[in-house]
XYZ file of C-alpha atoms in Angstrom:
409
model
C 21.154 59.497 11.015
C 20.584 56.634 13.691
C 24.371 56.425 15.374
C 25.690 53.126 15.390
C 27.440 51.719 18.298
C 31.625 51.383 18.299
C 32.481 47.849 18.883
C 33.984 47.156 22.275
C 37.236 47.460 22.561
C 39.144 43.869 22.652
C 41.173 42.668 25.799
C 44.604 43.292 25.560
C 47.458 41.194 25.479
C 46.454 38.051 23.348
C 49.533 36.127 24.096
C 47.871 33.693 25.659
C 45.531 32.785 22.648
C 47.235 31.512 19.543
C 46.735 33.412 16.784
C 43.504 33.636 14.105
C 41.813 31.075 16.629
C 37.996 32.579 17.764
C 36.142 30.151 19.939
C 35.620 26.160 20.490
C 34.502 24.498 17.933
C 32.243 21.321 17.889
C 34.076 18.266 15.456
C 30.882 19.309 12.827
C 31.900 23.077 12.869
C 35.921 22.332 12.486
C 37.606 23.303 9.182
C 41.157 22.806 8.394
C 42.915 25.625 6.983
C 46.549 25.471 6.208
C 47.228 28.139 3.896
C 48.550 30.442 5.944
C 51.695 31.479 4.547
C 49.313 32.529 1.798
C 47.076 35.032 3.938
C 46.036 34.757 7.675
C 42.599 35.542 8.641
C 42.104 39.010 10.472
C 42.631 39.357 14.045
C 39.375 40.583 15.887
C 41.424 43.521 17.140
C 42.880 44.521 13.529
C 38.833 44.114 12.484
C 37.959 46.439 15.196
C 40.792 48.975 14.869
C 39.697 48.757 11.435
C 36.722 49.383 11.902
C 36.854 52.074 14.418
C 38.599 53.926 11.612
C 35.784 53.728 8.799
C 33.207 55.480 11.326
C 35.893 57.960 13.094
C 38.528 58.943 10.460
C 36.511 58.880 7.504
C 38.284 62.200 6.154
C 41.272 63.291 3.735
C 44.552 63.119 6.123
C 45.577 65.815 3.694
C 42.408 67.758 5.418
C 42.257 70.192 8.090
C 39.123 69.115 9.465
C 38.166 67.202 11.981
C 37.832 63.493 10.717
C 41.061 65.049 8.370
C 43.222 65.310 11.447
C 41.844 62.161 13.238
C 42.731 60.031 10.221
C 46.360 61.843 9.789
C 46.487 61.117 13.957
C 45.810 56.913 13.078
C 48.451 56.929 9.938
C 51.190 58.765 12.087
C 50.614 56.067 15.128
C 50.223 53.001 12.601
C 53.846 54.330 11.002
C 55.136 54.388 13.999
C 54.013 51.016 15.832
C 55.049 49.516 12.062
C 58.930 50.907 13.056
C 58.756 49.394 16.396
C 57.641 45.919 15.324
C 60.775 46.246 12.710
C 63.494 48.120 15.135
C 63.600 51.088 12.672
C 62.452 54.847 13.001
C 58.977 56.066 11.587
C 60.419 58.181 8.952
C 62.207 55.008 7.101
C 58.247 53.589 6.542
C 56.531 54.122 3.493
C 52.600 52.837 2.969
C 52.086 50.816 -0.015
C 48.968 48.639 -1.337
C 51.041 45.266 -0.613
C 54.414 43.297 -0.910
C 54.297 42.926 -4.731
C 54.435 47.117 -4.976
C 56.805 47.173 -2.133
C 59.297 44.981 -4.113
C 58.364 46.539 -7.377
C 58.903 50.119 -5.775
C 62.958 48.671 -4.396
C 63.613 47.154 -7.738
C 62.591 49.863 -9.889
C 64.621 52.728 -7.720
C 67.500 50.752 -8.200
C 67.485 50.799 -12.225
C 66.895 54.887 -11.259
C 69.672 55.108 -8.591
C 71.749 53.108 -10.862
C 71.902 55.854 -14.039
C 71.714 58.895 -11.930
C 74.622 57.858 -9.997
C 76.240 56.999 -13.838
C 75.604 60.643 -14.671
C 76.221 62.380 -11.854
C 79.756 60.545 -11.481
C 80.391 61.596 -15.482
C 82.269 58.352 -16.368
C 81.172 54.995 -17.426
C 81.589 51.674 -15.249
C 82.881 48.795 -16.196
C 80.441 46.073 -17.524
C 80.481 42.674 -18.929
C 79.224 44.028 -22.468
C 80.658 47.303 -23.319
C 79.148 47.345 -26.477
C 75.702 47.144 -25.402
C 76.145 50.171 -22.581
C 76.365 49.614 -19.132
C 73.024 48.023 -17.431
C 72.257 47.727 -14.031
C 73.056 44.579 -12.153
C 71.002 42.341 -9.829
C 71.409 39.530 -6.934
C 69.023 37.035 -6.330
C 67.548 33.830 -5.973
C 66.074 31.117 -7.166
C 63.364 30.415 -4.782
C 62.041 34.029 -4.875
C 58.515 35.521 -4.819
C 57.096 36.089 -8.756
C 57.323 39.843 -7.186
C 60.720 39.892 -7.230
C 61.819 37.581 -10.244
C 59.423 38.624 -12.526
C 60.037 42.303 -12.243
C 63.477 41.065 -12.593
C 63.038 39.019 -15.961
C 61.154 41.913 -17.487
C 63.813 44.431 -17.305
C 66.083 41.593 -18.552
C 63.868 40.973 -21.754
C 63.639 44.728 -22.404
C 67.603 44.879 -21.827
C 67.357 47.386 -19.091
C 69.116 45.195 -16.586
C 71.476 41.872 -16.077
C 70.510 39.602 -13.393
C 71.741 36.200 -12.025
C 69.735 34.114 -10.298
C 71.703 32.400 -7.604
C 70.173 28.984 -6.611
C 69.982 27.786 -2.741
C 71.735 24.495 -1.868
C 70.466 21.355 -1.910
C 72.616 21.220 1.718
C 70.843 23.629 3.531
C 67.827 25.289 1.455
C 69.817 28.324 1.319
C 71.590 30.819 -0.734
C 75.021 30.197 -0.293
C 76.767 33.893 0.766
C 79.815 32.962 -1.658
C 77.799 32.648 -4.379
C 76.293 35.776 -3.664
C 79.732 37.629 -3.325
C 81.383 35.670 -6.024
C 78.150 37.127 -8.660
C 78.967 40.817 -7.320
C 79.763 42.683 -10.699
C 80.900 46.517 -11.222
C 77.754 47.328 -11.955
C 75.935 45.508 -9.087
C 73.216 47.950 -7.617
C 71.075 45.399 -5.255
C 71.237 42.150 -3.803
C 67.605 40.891 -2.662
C 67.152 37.290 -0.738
C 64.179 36.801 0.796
C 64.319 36.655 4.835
C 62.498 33.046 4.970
C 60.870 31.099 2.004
C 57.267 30.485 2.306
C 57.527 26.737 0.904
C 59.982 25.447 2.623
C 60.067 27.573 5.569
C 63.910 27.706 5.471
C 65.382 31.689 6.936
C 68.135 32.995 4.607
C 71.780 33.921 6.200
C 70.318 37.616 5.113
C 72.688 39.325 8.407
C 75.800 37.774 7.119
C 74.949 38.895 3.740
C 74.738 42.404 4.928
C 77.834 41.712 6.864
C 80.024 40.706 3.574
C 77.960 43.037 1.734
C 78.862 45.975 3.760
C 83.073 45.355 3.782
C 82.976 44.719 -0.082
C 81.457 48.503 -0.404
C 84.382 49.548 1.317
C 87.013 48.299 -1.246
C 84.398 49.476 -3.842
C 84.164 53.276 -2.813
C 88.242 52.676 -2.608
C 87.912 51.634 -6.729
C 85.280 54.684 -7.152
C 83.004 51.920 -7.688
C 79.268 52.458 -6.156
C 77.718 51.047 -2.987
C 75.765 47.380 -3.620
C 72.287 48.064 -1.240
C 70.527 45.072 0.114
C 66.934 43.970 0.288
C 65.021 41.548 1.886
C 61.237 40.180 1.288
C 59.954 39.635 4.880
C 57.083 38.695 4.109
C 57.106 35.254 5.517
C 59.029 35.904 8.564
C 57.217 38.597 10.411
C 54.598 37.205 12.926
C 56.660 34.250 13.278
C 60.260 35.459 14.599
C 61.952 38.599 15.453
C 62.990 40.838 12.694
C 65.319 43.919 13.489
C 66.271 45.874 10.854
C 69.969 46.638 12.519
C 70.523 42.890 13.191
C 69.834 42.310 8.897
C 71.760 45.282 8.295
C 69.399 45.520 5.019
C 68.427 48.619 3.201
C 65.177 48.020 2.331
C 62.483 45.411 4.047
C 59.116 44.544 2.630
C 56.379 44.098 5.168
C 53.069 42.780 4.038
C 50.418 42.794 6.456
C 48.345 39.302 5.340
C 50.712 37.321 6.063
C 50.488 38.581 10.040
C 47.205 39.056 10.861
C 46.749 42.106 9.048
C 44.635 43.393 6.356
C 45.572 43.416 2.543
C 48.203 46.256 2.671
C 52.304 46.313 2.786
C 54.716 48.977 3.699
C 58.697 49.548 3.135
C 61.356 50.165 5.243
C 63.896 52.145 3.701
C 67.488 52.898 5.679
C 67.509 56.749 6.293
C 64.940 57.265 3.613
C 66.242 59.901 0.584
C 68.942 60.552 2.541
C 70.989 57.234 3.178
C 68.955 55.816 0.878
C 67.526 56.231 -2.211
C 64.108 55.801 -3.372
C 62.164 56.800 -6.668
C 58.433 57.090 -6.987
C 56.904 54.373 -9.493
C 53.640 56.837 -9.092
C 53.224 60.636 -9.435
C 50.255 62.478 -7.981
C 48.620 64.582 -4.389
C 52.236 64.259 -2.997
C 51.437 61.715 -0.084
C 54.099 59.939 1.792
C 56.634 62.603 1.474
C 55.782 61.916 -2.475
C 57.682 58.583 -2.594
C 54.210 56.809 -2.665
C 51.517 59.556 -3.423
C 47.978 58.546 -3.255
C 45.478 59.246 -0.833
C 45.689 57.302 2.052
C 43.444 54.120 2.785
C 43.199 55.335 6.637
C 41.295 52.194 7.616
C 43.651 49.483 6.202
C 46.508 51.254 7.722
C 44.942 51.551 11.136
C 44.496 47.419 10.597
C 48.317 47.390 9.780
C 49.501 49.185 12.451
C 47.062 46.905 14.711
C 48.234 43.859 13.803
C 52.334 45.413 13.963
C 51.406 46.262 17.672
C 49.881 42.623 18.114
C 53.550 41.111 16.675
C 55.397 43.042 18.858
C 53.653 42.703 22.131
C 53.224 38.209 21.583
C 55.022 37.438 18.375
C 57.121 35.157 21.222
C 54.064 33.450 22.469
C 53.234 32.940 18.698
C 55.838 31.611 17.527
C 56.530 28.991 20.482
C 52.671 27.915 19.903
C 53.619 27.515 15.814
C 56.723 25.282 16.983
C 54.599 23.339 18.915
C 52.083 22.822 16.591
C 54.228 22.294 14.005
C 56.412 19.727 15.826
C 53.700 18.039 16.922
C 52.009 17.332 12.947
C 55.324 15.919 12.188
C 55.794 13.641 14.993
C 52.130 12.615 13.961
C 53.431 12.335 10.120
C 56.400 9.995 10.837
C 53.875 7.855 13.387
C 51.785 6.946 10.962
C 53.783 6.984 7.575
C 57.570 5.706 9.083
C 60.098 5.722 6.341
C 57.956 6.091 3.600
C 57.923 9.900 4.726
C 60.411 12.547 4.299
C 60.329 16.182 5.876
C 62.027 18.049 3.100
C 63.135 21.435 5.141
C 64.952 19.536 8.318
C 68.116 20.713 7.126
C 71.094 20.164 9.921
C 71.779 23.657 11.492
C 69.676 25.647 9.534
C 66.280 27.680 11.187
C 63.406 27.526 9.383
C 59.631 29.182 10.556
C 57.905 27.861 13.513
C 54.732 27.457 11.322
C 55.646 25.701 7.794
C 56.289 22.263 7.291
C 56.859 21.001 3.844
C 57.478 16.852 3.569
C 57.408 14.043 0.680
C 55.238 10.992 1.119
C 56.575 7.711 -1.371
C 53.879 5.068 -2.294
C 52.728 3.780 -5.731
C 48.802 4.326 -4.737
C 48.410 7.773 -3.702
C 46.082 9.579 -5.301
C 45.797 13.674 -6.294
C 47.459 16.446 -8.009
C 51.463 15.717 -7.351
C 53.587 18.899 -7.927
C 56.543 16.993 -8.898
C 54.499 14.791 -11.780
C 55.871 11.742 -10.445
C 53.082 9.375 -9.466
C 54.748 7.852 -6.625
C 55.768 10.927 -4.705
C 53.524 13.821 -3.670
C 54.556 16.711 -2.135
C 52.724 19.311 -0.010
C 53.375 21.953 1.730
C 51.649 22.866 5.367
C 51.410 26.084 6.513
C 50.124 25.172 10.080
C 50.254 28.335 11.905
C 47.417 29.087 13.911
C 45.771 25.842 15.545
C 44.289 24.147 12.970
C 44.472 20.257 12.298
C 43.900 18.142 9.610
C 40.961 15.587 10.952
C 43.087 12.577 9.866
C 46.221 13.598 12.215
C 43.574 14.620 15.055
C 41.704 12.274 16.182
C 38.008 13.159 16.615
C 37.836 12.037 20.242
C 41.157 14.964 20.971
C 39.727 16.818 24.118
C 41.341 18.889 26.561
C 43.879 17.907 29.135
C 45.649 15.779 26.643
C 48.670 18.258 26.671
C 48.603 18.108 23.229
C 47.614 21.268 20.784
C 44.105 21.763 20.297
C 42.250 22.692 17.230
C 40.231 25.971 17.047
């Protein structure tokens, strides 16, 4: 077979070019993308790493051989660069196909975790309906991922679980901690608030909710009551701030890769995994990931992963002051040219929000396309403009360099 050549290997430290950009563009070859909260395109590093993986550790991990041990080799480093993007340890990450699994995976332990704990303590806790047996209870919000909520109203319409659905002020965008503590029932098992939302960009008090989370257990194991865990969907926020898992003080942390650079793969960061805490296999199989997630693993995507995690961790500060400034500067742009008629719905007073997402109103009785709210006079979008990407109208065509403004890809 005619070898084929491995891809040179990409400069280090990218910090000073903003991510998913490529090259210069000419105005003709320009495209404005602004989905990114959706999915980012692939770094060229995470392509080559990924890449590099296909030809080199094309074997089982599980395998002695070779291409076996070289792929075991790339999963064990891409655990452990995961951990050190997050502030955890390797042995808290588990590999999973995405976010939606990831969730799925903390939800579903919890209904587990919930009636073992019932049987092993031989007694019965008090619930809100006696009659109908006690039922696992759930914390969350309103402005949650379908991932979370929908998981969450199917074990609700097949009575497996209770859950309340706290909603997030019209103040601040957020879910208000007392409402969290004041829905806290007996037979609580997990609160889960997403770290930032990807429409409005607004972060979630998630530390102080580990805080008040942590010194109501400790009345609770005084009652005989069991410990409420936390979880958090960080799905938004990594790539575009710090996240340290001992600043949350969370449990469990979804990571999806997408949304950072990454290819189409997640992981989850469990506290002190099966030993602090719990987790139950949705899947049964070749005993993979300590058997929490069997499967064989997809070497290649997790070599991506653990790419893109060392990327984060090396410029996510140089990424997220170029978001900011990109961001900052579409909205100064925004109010220029629309003045009062304009409204930029996540500027809430004293509350952070992502460098990257900017979600406004526009008023006017002659706009034209699809308005989310159904009222013809107000549309509503929401801009995910991460990278450097501008939409031709805001940038002029004649934009060149030395303006000291942002440029486009």
């Amino acid at each position: 077979m005619e070898a084929v050549p491995t891809p040179k290997k990409a400069t280090r430290g990218r910090a000073v070019s903003p991510p998913g950009c490529r090259r210069e563009k000419s105005p003709q070859e320009r495209k404005v993308y602004m989905d990114y909260n959706a999915t980012t395109p692939l770094e060229p590093e995470v392509i080559q790493a990924m890449t590099e993986a296909m030809w080199e550790a094309w074997g089982n991990p599980s395998s002695p051989y070779t291409a076996g041990k070289k792929a075991k080799d790339i999963i064990s480093a891409a655990r452990e660069t995961l951990a050190n993007m997050i502030g955890g340890k390797p042995q808290d990450i588990i590999f999973t196909s995405g976010g939606t699994e990831s969730n799925n995976l903390v939800i579903h332990s919890m209904v587990k975790y919930f009636h073992e704990n019932q049987t092993s303590r031989g007694d019965v806790v008090e619930q809100h309906s006696p009659e109908e047996g006690a039922r696992p209870h759930f914390i969350t919000c309103t402005v949650e991922h379908d991932s979370i909520r929908l998981p969450l109203e199917h074990l609700v319409e097949e009575q497996v679980a209770e859950v309340t659905f706290v909603p997030v002020s019209r103040v601040n965008g957020q879910a208000e901690i007392d409402d969290i503590l004041a829905a806290v029932r007996p037979t609580t098992c997990l609160v889960t608030i997403m770290l930032a939302n990807n429409e409005t960009g607004v972060v979630m008090p998630v530390p102080e909710i580990s805080q008040r989370i942590r010194a109501l257990n400790q009345r609770r194991a005084a009652s005989g009551l069991p410990r409420v865990l936390v979880h958090t969907d960080a799905a938004q926020a990594l790539g575009k701030r710090r996240v340290d898992v001992e600043d949350l003080g969370v449990d469990f942390l979804t990571i999806v890769g997408h949304k950072f650079y990454g290819p189409r793969i997640g992981a989850l960061y469990v506290r002190g995994l099966g030993k602090v805490t719990p987790l139950y296999p949705m899947l049964f199989g070749g005993g993979q990931e300590r058997n929490f997630r069997p499967g064989t693993e997809n070497t290649p995507m997790i070599a991506g992963l653990g790419k893109a995690a060392e990327l984060v961790t090396e410029n996510w500060e140089a990424y997220e002051a170029h978001m900011r400034d990109v961001r900052d500067y579409l909205e100064e742009r925004l109010q220029a040219e629309f003045g009062k008629r304009i409204h930029l719905n996540s500027r809430f007073p004293g509350v952070e929000r992502l460098p990257n997402t900017c979600n406004f109103s526009i008023q006017g009785h002659q706009l034209q396309g699809d308005c989310p709210s159904r009222q013809p006079s107000v549309a509503v979008w929401c801009l995910r403009s991460a990278g450097c990407c501008w939409p031709a109208w805001v940038l002029p065509a004649t934009q060149t360099k030395g303006t000291g403004r942002p440029q486009c890809c």
